[in-house]
Amino acid sequence: MRAFRRLIDAIEAEGSAALVTLARVEGSSPREAGARMVVRPSGGFHGTIGGGALEWAALEAANAALKAGRGPASRRSLALGPELAQCCGGRVEWRVETFDTRDLDALSPLAIAEAGGAATLRARLGPDGRVERSLEAPTGQEGQTARRSVDDGWIEPLGITARPVYLFGAGHVGRALVLALAPLPFAVRWIDSRRDAFPPHAPANVALIHTPEPTAELADAPDRALIVVMTHSHPLDLEIVAAALGAERFGFVGLIGSPTKRARFLSQMRAAGLSQSCLARLVCPSGAPGVEGKEPAVIAAMTAAQLLIVGEKLRAEERGGLSPGEGRVVSRETQEVPKFREGFSKPREGFSKPGEGKSKS
């Protein structure tokens, strides 16, 4: 949640707002330190600090603070079991801050930085008891905890780093998948050679890319990007998958299809010279296992779950300094990807002529 953007929206709509932050967590807790919730005077709120009795008590505290008016930040420490009858068993400390129109100028740069990705805030209590925040350089990581510094202040995470997803194909499943990924921490680059295949509108975290050569988009894709292939053309699928696997630098290469399609693709790529270690990284059929439904929304839900799991694994590797696959990154300049287009039994078909549309080119 973009908490500072939500604060600005609430203040502009209702005159004031409160920010509830889990400042410290010890033991088991429904949310991590740094989780935030924005509360409006009307009773509405955005975000969550864990739900249940904890959140209900925090909402009461925030509403009381809003009624009292803009003032010093307040803190409260609670044992989840003895005081709230929650089975988590840990202890949390929340901080409640109130804001009004006088704070809009100070909140604006925080909201802008928050929208730009992960950054760091240095915070401290000012002489008036209110929290003073200043921006530091971006962290490059998705820090989700509020960390104590060596002085009387502390460090807060700001925003998230969205994992890049390169989605090839704007068919029924592609459309369902971008909707499933819309509220999740992904930045989706949605690619298709058919301009008219795109819907007139897309979620905010999606960039629509119309190009006659979808495979070429991989050249500028960042290392550890997640590649998901589901185009209208099996030859094009094969071309993209072969290029992605041959690059040996992506965090995930998934292909929609059946076991038969997987076997055929592997056979052709093996014959073209891709190594067994490259081929072993192909995920096909894509999607978390255990659900047999083939409806677009079902496939999209299982694929979104799979991408979340992969993203968590990649974050763990990044914290440990590991690179994708077998611990090495292949230079983009030295990649040699087999050419498949000439080897197809028939050329790619089904391309629509470029037309007028609302997608980005």
Tab-separated table of C-alpha atoms in Angstrom:
chain	number	residue	atom	x	y	z
A	1	MET	CA	0.000	0.000	0.000
A	2	ARG	CA	1.211	3.497	-0.829
A	3	ALA	CA	0.529	4.870	2.612
A	4	PHE	CA	1.596	8.461	2.031
A	5	ARG	CA	-0.475	8.721	-1.137
A	6	ARG	CA	-3.446	7.394	0.844
A	7	LEU	CA	-2.794	9.968	3.559
A	8	ILE	CA	-2.841	12.807	1.030
A	9	ASP	CA	-6.043	11.517	-0.573
A	10	ALA	CA	-7.751	11.230	2.811
A	11	ILE	CA	-6.682	14.703	3.920
A	12	GLU	CA	-7.814	16.273	0.670
A	13	ALA	CA	-11.177	14.501	0.935
A	14	GLU	CA	-11.876	14.775	4.668
A	15	GLY	CA	-9.428	17.284	6.136
A	16	SER	CA	-7.359	14.918	8.256
A	17	ALA	CA	-6.132	11.328	8.552
A	18	ALA	CA	-4.228	9.035	10.893
A	19	LEU	CA	-1.331	6.707	10.159
A	20	VAL	CA	-1.004	3.526	12.231
A	21	THR	CA	2.367	1.761	11.988
A	22	LEU	CA	3.601	-1.426	13.627
A	23	ALA	CA	6.769	0.077	15.051
A	24	ARG	CA	8.093	-3.070	16.721
A	25	VAL	CA	7.283	-6.770	16.677
A	26	GLU	CA	8.556	-9.429	19.066
A	27	GLY	CA	7.739	-13.087	18.539
A	28	SER	CA	4.790	-14.195	16.428
A	29	SER	CA	2.592	-11.478	14.923
A	30	PRO	CA	-0.006	-11.341	12.119
A	31	ARG	CA	2.038	-8.643	10.327
A	32	GLU	CA	5.647	-7.592	10.186
A	33	ALA	CA	7.161	-4.449	11.659
A	34	GLY	CA	6.615	-1.553	9.282
A	35	ALA	CA	3.061	-2.589	8.296
A	36	ARG	CA	0.842	0.483	7.953
A	37	MET	CA	-2.817	1.434	7.976
A	38	VAL	CA	-4.337	4.801	7.032
A	39	VAL	CA	-7.521	5.766	8.914
A	40	ARG	CA	-10.038	8.420	7.817
A	41	PRO	CA	-12.232	10.510	10.149
A	42	SER	CA	-15.311	8.960	8.531
A	43	GLY	CA	-14.230	5.524	9.770
A	44	GLY	CA	-12.877	4.225	6.486
A	45	PHE	CA	-9.364	2.833	6.379
A	46	HIS	CA	-6.785	1.483	3.935
A	47	GLY	CA	-4.246	-1.272	4.522
A	48	THR	CA	-3.998	-3.627	7.465
A	49	ILE	CA	-1.768	-4.305	10.448
A	50	GLY	CA	-3.066	-7.849	10.824
A	51	GLY	CA	-6.812	-7.798	11.396
A	52	GLY	CA	-8.585	-9.251	14.405
A	53	ALA	CA	-8.599	-7.723	17.858
A	54	LEU	CA	-5.248	-6.019	17.259
A	55	GLU	CA	-6.513	-4.041	14.301
A	56	TRP	CA	-9.825	-3.257	15.987
A	57	ALA	CA	-7.997	-1.780	18.984
A	58	ALA	CA	-5.671	0.200	16.705
A	59	LEU	CA	-8.660	1.610	14.808
A	60	GLU	CA	-10.199	2.775	18.066
A	61	ALA	CA	-6.923	4.457	19.025
A	62	ALA	CA	-6.643	6.124	15.612
A	63	ASN	CA	-10.231	7.391	15.715
A	64	ALA	CA	-9.687	8.813	19.204
A	65	ALA	CA	-6.537	10.570	18.002
A	66	LEU	CA	-8.384	12.051	15.031
A	67	LYS	CA	-11.114	13.402	17.291
A	68	ALA	CA	-8.471	15.035	19.499
A	69	GLY	CA	-6.921	16.758	16.474
A	70	ARG	CA	-3.433	16.977	15.049
A	71	GLY	CA	-0.909	16.397	17.813
A	72	PRO	CA	2.057	14.334	19.022
A	73	ALA	CA	2.479	10.727	17.935
A	74	SER	CA	1.334	8.128	20.451
A	75	ARG	CA	2.633	4.612	21.058
A	76	ARG	CA	1.228	1.526	22.715
A	77	SER	CA	2.728	-1.899	23.381
A	78	LEU	CA	0.437	-4.929	23.587
A	79	ALA	CA	0.935	-8.608	24.343
A	80	LEU	CA	-1.272	-10.307	21.768
A	81	GLY	CA	-2.207	-13.254	23.944
A	82	PRO	CA	-2.868	-11.839	27.456
A	83	GLU	CA	-4.243	-8.472	26.352
A	84	LEU	CA	-6.042	-9.272	23.093
A	85	ALA	CA	-6.710	-13.011	23.319
A	86	GLN	CA	-4.948	-13.574	20.002
A	87	CYS	CA	-3.141	-16.861	19.646
A	88	CYS	CA	-0.109	-15.392	17.865
A	89	GLY	CA	1.559	-15.062	21.246
A	90	GLY	CA	3.926	-12.223	20.379
A	91	ARG	CA	4.107	-8.580	21.382
A	92	VAL	CA	3.610	-5.591	19.104
A	93	GLU	CA	4.035	-1.865	19.499
A	94	TRP	CA	2.082	0.495	17.320
A	95	ARG	CA	2.505	4.181	16.646
A	96	VAL	CA	-0.431	6.465	15.763
A	97	GLU	CA	0.200	9.766	13.975
A	98	THR	CA	-2.331	12.395	12.937
A	99	PHE	CA	-2.117	14.681	9.903
A	100	ASP	CA	-4.124	17.516	8.402
A	101	THR	CA	-3.820	20.062	5.603
A	102	ARG	CA	-0.770	21.628	7.235
A	103	ASP	CA	1.167	18.434	6.434
A	104	LEU	CA	0.404	18.174	2.718
A	105	ASP	CA	3.626	19.859	1.574
A	106	ALA	CA	5.734	17.514	3.724
A	107	LEU	CA	3.813	14.402	2.627
A	108	SER	CA	4.000	15.127	-1.104
A	109	PRO	CA	7.696	14.203	-1.673
A	110	LEU	CA	7.216	11.052	0.396
A	111	ALA	CA	4.304	10.011	-1.803
A	112	ILE	CA	6.330	10.674	-4.944
A	113	ALA	CA	9.283	8.662	-3.656
A	114	GLU	CA	6.968	5.875	-2.537
A	115	ALA	CA	5.571	5.531	-6.063
A	116	GLY	CA	9.067	5.273	-7.517
A	117	GLY	CA	10.009	2.021	-5.773
A	118	ALA	CA	11.889	1.039	-2.652
A	119	ALA	CA	13.543	3.858	-0.731
A	120	THR	CA	14.521	4.602	2.848
A	121	LEU	CA	13.247	7.148	5.345
A	122	ARG	CA	15.175	8.354	8.341
A	123	ALA	CA	12.713	9.225	11.087
A	124	ARG	CA	12.929	10.773	14.529
A	125	LEU	CA	10.664	12.396	17.089
A	126	GLY	CA	10.768	16.161	16.892
A	127	PRO	CA	10.562	18.564	19.848
A	128	ASP	CA	6.773	18.678	19.474
A	129	GLY	CA	6.466	14.893	19.720
A	130	ARG	CA	5.615	14.501	16.054
A	131	VAL	CA	7.573	12.227	13.716
A	132	GLU	CA	9.980	14.022	11.402
A	133	ARG	CA	10.972	12.129	8.233
A	134	SER	CA	13.664	12.711	5.622
A	135	LEU	CA	14.426	10.752	2.458
A	136	GLU	CA	17.626	8.819	2.007
A	137	ALA	CA	18.987	7.150	-1.128
A	138	PRO	CA	16.975	4.177	-2.472
A	139	THR	CA	17.788	0.883	-0.796
A	140	GLY	CA	17.299	-1.339	-3.852
A	141	GLN	CA	15.648	-3.913	-1.628
A	142	GLU	CA	12.184	-4.576	-0.278
A	143	GLY	CA	12.929	-3.841	3.333
A	144	GLN	CA	9.740	-4.586	5.228
A	145	THR	CA	10.848	-3.885	8.776
A	146	ALA	CA	11.322	-0.691	10.724
A	147	ARG	CA	14.951	-0.834	11.880
A	148	ARG	CA	16.378	0.999	14.886
A	149	SER	CA	19.412	3.141	14.157
A	150	VAL	CA	22.265	3.976	16.501
A	151	ASP	CA	20.795	7.305	17.560
A	152	ASP	CA	17.355	8.197	18.882
A	153	GLY	CA	15.778	7.877	15.444
A	154	TRP	CA	14.957	4.910	13.268
A	155	ILE	CA	14.918	3.767	9.665
A	156	GLU	CA	11.643	3.114	7.829
A	157	PRO	CA	11.139	1.327	4.493
A	158	LEU	CA	9.258	3.225	1.822
A	159	GLY	CA	7.518	1.546	-1.090
A	160	ILE	CA	8.457	-1.774	-2.604
A	161	THR	CA	10.596	-3.051	-5.440
A	162	ALA	CA	8.194	-4.659	-7.880
A	163	ARG	CA	9.532	-7.831	-9.510
A	164	PRO	CA	9.562	-7.436	-13.324
A	165	VAL	CA	7.256	-9.840	-15.169
A	166	TYR	CA	7.491	-10.137	-18.951
A	167	LEU	CA	4.176	-11.553	-20.104
A	168	PHE	CA	4.047	-12.637	-23.730
A	169	GLY	CA	0.536	-13.026	-25.103
A	170	ALA	CA	-2.686	-11.020	-24.758
A	171	GLY	CA	-5.191	-13.826	-25.120
A	172	HIS	CA	-7.844	-14.946	-22.638
A	173	VAL	CA	-5.339	-16.270	-20.088
A	174	GLY	CA	-3.045	-13.278	-20.511
A	175	ARG	CA	-5.919	-10.929	-19.765
A	176	ALA	CA	-6.892	-12.933	-16.703
A	177	LEU	CA	-3.292	-12.997	-15.489
A	178	VAL	CA	-2.754	-9.232	-15.621
A	179	LEU	CA	-5.865	-8.817	-13.478
A	180	ALA	CA	-4.586	-11.415	-10.993
A	181	LEU	CA	-1.225	-9.624	-10.792
A	182	ALA	CA	-2.723	-6.136	-10.472
A	183	PRO	CA	-2.662	-5.902	-6.638
A	184	LEU	CA	0.588	-7.850	-6.260
A	185	PRO	CA	4.223	-6.612	-6.122
A	186	PHE	CA	4.945	-7.069	-9.832
A	187	ALA	CA	5.718	-4.662	-12.677
A	188	VAL	CA	4.229	-6.309	-15.756
A	189	ARG	CA	5.435	-5.710	-19.296
A	190	TRP	CA	2.637	-7.166	-21.438
A	191	ILE	CA	3.827	-7.939	-24.949
A	192	ASP	CA	1.967	-8.957	-28.106
A	193	SER	CA	2.481	-8.586	-31.834
A	194	ARG	CA	-1.239	-7.903	-32.351
A	195	ARG	CA	-2.155	-4.376	-31.354
A	196	ASP	CA	-5.871	-5.091	-31.254
A	197	ALA	CA	-5.373	-7.991	-28.843
A	198	PHE	CA	-4.949	-5.601	-25.912
A	199	PRO	CA	-7.955	-4.374	-23.908
A	200	PRO	CA	-8.650	-0.621	-23.893
A	201	HIS	CA	-7.541	-0.344	-20.257
A	202	ALA	CA	-4.997	-2.156	-18.087
A	203	PRO	CA	-4.013	-2.107	-14.388
A	204	ALA	CA	-1.606	0.576	-13.223
A	205	ASN	CA	1.283	-1.872	-12.859
A	206	VAL	CA	1.027	-3.015	-16.499
A	207	ALA	CA	2.776	-1.530	-19.551
A	208	LEU	CA	1.259	-2.514	-22.911
A	209	ILE	CA	3.880	-3.265	-25.546
A	210	HIS	CA	2.899	-3.796	-29.169
A	211	THR	CA	5.837	-5.020	-31.263
A	212	PRO	CA	6.213	-7.122	-34.407
A	213	GLU	CA	9.173	-8.904	-32.779
A	214	PRO	CA	8.198	-9.942	-29.236
A	215	THR	CA	11.344	-12.019	-28.662
A	216	ALA	CA	13.521	-8.921	-29.020
A	217	GLU	CA	11.992	-7.560	-25.811
A	218	LEU	CA	14.103	-10.050	-23.846
A	219	ALA	CA	17.320	-8.230	-24.734
A	220	ASP	CA	16.520	-5.343	-22.384
A	221	ALA	CA	14.783	-7.406	-19.716
A	222	PRO	CA	16.567	-7.137	-16.345
A	223	ASP	CA	18.320	-10.081	-14.771
A	224	ARG	CA	15.997	-12.211	-12.600
A	225	ALA	CA	12.909	-11.011	-14.449
A	226	LEU	CA	10.070	-13.525	-14.570
A	227	ILE	CA	9.212	-14.648	-18.105
A	228	VAL	CA	5.716	-15.999	-18.791
A	229	VAL	CA	4.895	-17.181	-22.308
A	230	MET	CA	1.365	-17.732	-23.630
A	231	THR	CA	1.154	-16.293	-27.139
A	232	HIS	CA	-1.278	-17.149	-29.935
A	233	SER	CA	1.456	-19.022	-31.829
A	234	HIS	CA	3.329	-22.184	-30.807
A	235	PRO	CA	6.312	-21.326	-33.056
A	236	LEU	CA	6.519	-17.930	-31.415
A	237	ASP	CA	6.218	-19.541	-27.969
A	238	LEU	CA	9.172	-21.765	-28.816
A	239	GLU	CA	11.258	-18.886	-30.087
A	240	ILE	CA	10.686	-16.831	-26.929
A	241	VAL	CA	11.212	-19.754	-24.550
A	242	ALA	CA	14.453	-20.799	-26.276
A	243	ALA	CA	15.821	-17.271	-26.104
A	244	ALA	CA	14.862	-16.887	-22.445
A	245	LEU	CA	16.339	-20.226	-21.394
A	246	GLY	CA	19.487	-19.657	-23.421
A	247	ALA	CA	20.079	-16.339	-21.703
A	248	GLU	CA	20.532	-18.136	-18.356
A	249	ARG	CA	19.820	-14.993	-16.380
A	250	PHE	CA	16.083	-14.955	-15.731
A	251	GLY	CA	14.479	-15.940	-12.456
A	252	PHE	CA	11.663	-17.912	-14.054
A	253	VAL	CA	10.708	-19.127	-17.521
A	254	GLY	CA	7.154	-20.444	-17.624
A	255	LEU	CA	5.142	-21.697	-20.577
A	256	ILE	CA	1.432	-22.357	-20.780
A	257	GLY	CA	0.709	-25.732	-22.306
A	258	SER	CA	0.367	-29.473	-21.919
A	259	PRO	CA	2.975	-32.134	-21.103
A	260	THR	CA	2.941	-32.991	-24.814
A	261	LYS	CA	3.796	-29.400	-25.735
A	262	ARG	CA	6.572	-29.420	-23.149
A	263	ALA	CA	8.061	-32.637	-24.529
A	264	ARG	CA	7.971	-31.348	-28.101
A	265	PHE	CA	9.578	-28.054	-27.188
A	266	LEU	CA	12.307	-29.732	-25.155
A	267	SER	CA	13.074	-32.085	-28.034
A	268	GLN	CA	13.450	-29.227	-30.509
A	269	MET	CA	15.551	-27.119	-28.167
A	270	ARG	CA	17.776	-30.071	-27.318
A	271	ALA	CA	18.318	-30.739	-31.000
A	272	ALA	CA	19.208	-27.080	-31.470
A	273	GLY	CA	21.947	-27.332	-28.870
A	274	LEU	CA	20.529	-25.976	-25.633
A	275	SER	CA	22.143	-27.642	-22.642
A	276	GLN	CA	20.287	-29.905	-20.244
A	277	SER	CA	20.823	-27.407	-17.445
A	278	CYS	CA	19.016	-24.750	-19.511
A	279	LEU	CA	16.182	-27.082	-20.446
A	280	ALA	CA	15.679	-28.163	-16.834
A	281	ARG	CA	14.660	-24.617	-15.929
A	282	LEU	CA	11.596	-24.611	-18.158
A	283	VAL	CA	8.352	-24.602	-16.165
A	284	CYS	CA	5.582	-26.121	-18.277
A	285	PRO	CA	2.721	-26.337	-17.644
A	286	SER	CA	3.026	-23.074	-15.725
A	287	GLY	CA	1.050	-22.511	-12.552
A	288	ALA	CA	1.181	-23.888	-9.028
A	289	PRO	CA	0.298	-27.611	-8.995
A	290	GLY	CA	-2.762	-29.222	-7.477
A	291	VAL	CA	-5.620	-27.619	-9.419
A	292	GLU	CA	-6.866	-29.199	-12.633
A	293	GLY	CA	-9.176	-26.421	-13.862
A	294	LYS	CA	-8.360	-24.970	-17.275
A	295	GLU	CA	-10.513	-21.856	-17.149
A	296	PRO	CA	-8.461	-18.680	-17.797
A	297	ALA	CA	-9.148	-17.280	-14.319
A	298	VAL	CA	-8.073	-20.550	-12.676
A	299	ILE	CA	-4.843	-20.750	-14.682
A	300	ALA	CA	-4.181	-17.084	-13.903
A	301	ALA	CA	-4.695	-17.580	-10.162
A	302	MET	CA	-2.343	-20.553	-10.051
A	303	THR	CA	0.263	-18.756	-12.147
A	304	ALA	CA	0.091	-15.694	-9.895
A	305	ALA	CA	0.605	-17.945	-6.859
A	306	GLN	CA	3.585	-19.566	-8.560
A	307	LEU	CA	5.152	-16.184	-9.361
A	308	LEU	CA	4.768	-15.101	-5.734
A	309	ILE	CA	6.544	-18.262	-4.586
A	310	VAL	CA	9.342	-17.751	-7.101
A	311	GLY	CA	9.650	-14.101	-6.089
A	312	GLU	CA	10.097	-15.060	-2.432
A	313	LYS	CA	12.794	-17.566	-3.380
A	314	LEU	CA	14.621	-15.003	-5.483
A	315	ARG	CA	14.541	-12.473	-2.637
A	316	ALA	CA	16.080	-15.076	-0.322
A	317	GLU	CA	18.807	-15.752	-2.890
A	318	GLU	CA	19.476	-12.046	-3.326
A	319	ARG	CA	19.895	-11.577	0.407
A	320	GLY	CA	22.425	-14.414	0.337
A	321	GLY	CA	24.272	-12.986	-2.654
A	322	LEU	CA	23.343	-15.850	-5.001
A	323	SER	CA	22.687	-15.542	-8.717
A	324	PRO	CA	19.929	-17.313	-10.651
A	325	GLY	CA	20.113	-20.953	-11.595
A	326	GLU	CA	23.465	-22.454	-10.746
A	327	GLY	CA	24.899	-19.372	-9.107
A	328	ARG	CA	26.201	-17.551	-12.160
A	329	VAL	CA	25.006	-14.745	-14.403
A	330	VAL	CA	25.718	-14.968	-18.126
A	331	SER	CA	26.758	-11.719	-19.763
A	332	ARG	CA	24.228	-10.409	-22.241
A	333	GLU	CA	27.047	-9.739	-24.694
A	334	THR	CA	28.145	-13.401	-24.723
A	335	GLN	CA	24.764	-15.058	-25.096
A	336	GLU	CA	24.393	-17.376	-28.053
A	337	VAL	CA	20.789	-18.409	-28.551
A	338	PRO	CA	19.918	-21.009	-31.223
A	339	LYS	CA	17.819	-19.764	-34.118
A	340	PHE	CA	14.501	-21.582	-34.251
A	341	ARG	CA	12.453	-19.593	-36.705
A	342	GLU	CA	14.017	-21.221	-39.764
A	343	GLY	CA	13.411	-24.677	-38.330
A	344	PHE	CA	9.643	-24.446	-38.002
A	345	SER	CA	7.517	-26.627	-40.239
A	346	LYS	CA	5.495	-23.551	-41.120
A	347	PRO	CA	5.960	-19.814	-40.496
A	348	ARG	CA	4.277	-17.991	-37.677
A	349	GLU	CA	0.719	-17.235	-38.567
A	350	GLY	CA	-2.176	-15.276	-37.194
A	351	PHE	CA	-0.540	-11.856	-36.984
A	352	SER	CA	-3.003	-9.026	-37.242
A	353	LYS	CA	-2.047	-6.002	-39.238
A	354	PRO	CA	-1.080	-3.103	-36.984
A	355	GLY	CA	-4.177	-1.050	-36.333
A	356	GLU	CA	-5.217	1.862	-34.313
A	357	GLY	CA	-5.412	1.037	-30.615
A	358	LYS	CA	-4.801	2.380	-27.169
A	359	SER	CA	-1.795	0.259	-26.334
A	360	LYS	CA	1.643	1.723	-26.019
A	361	SER	CA	4.089	0.960	-28.804
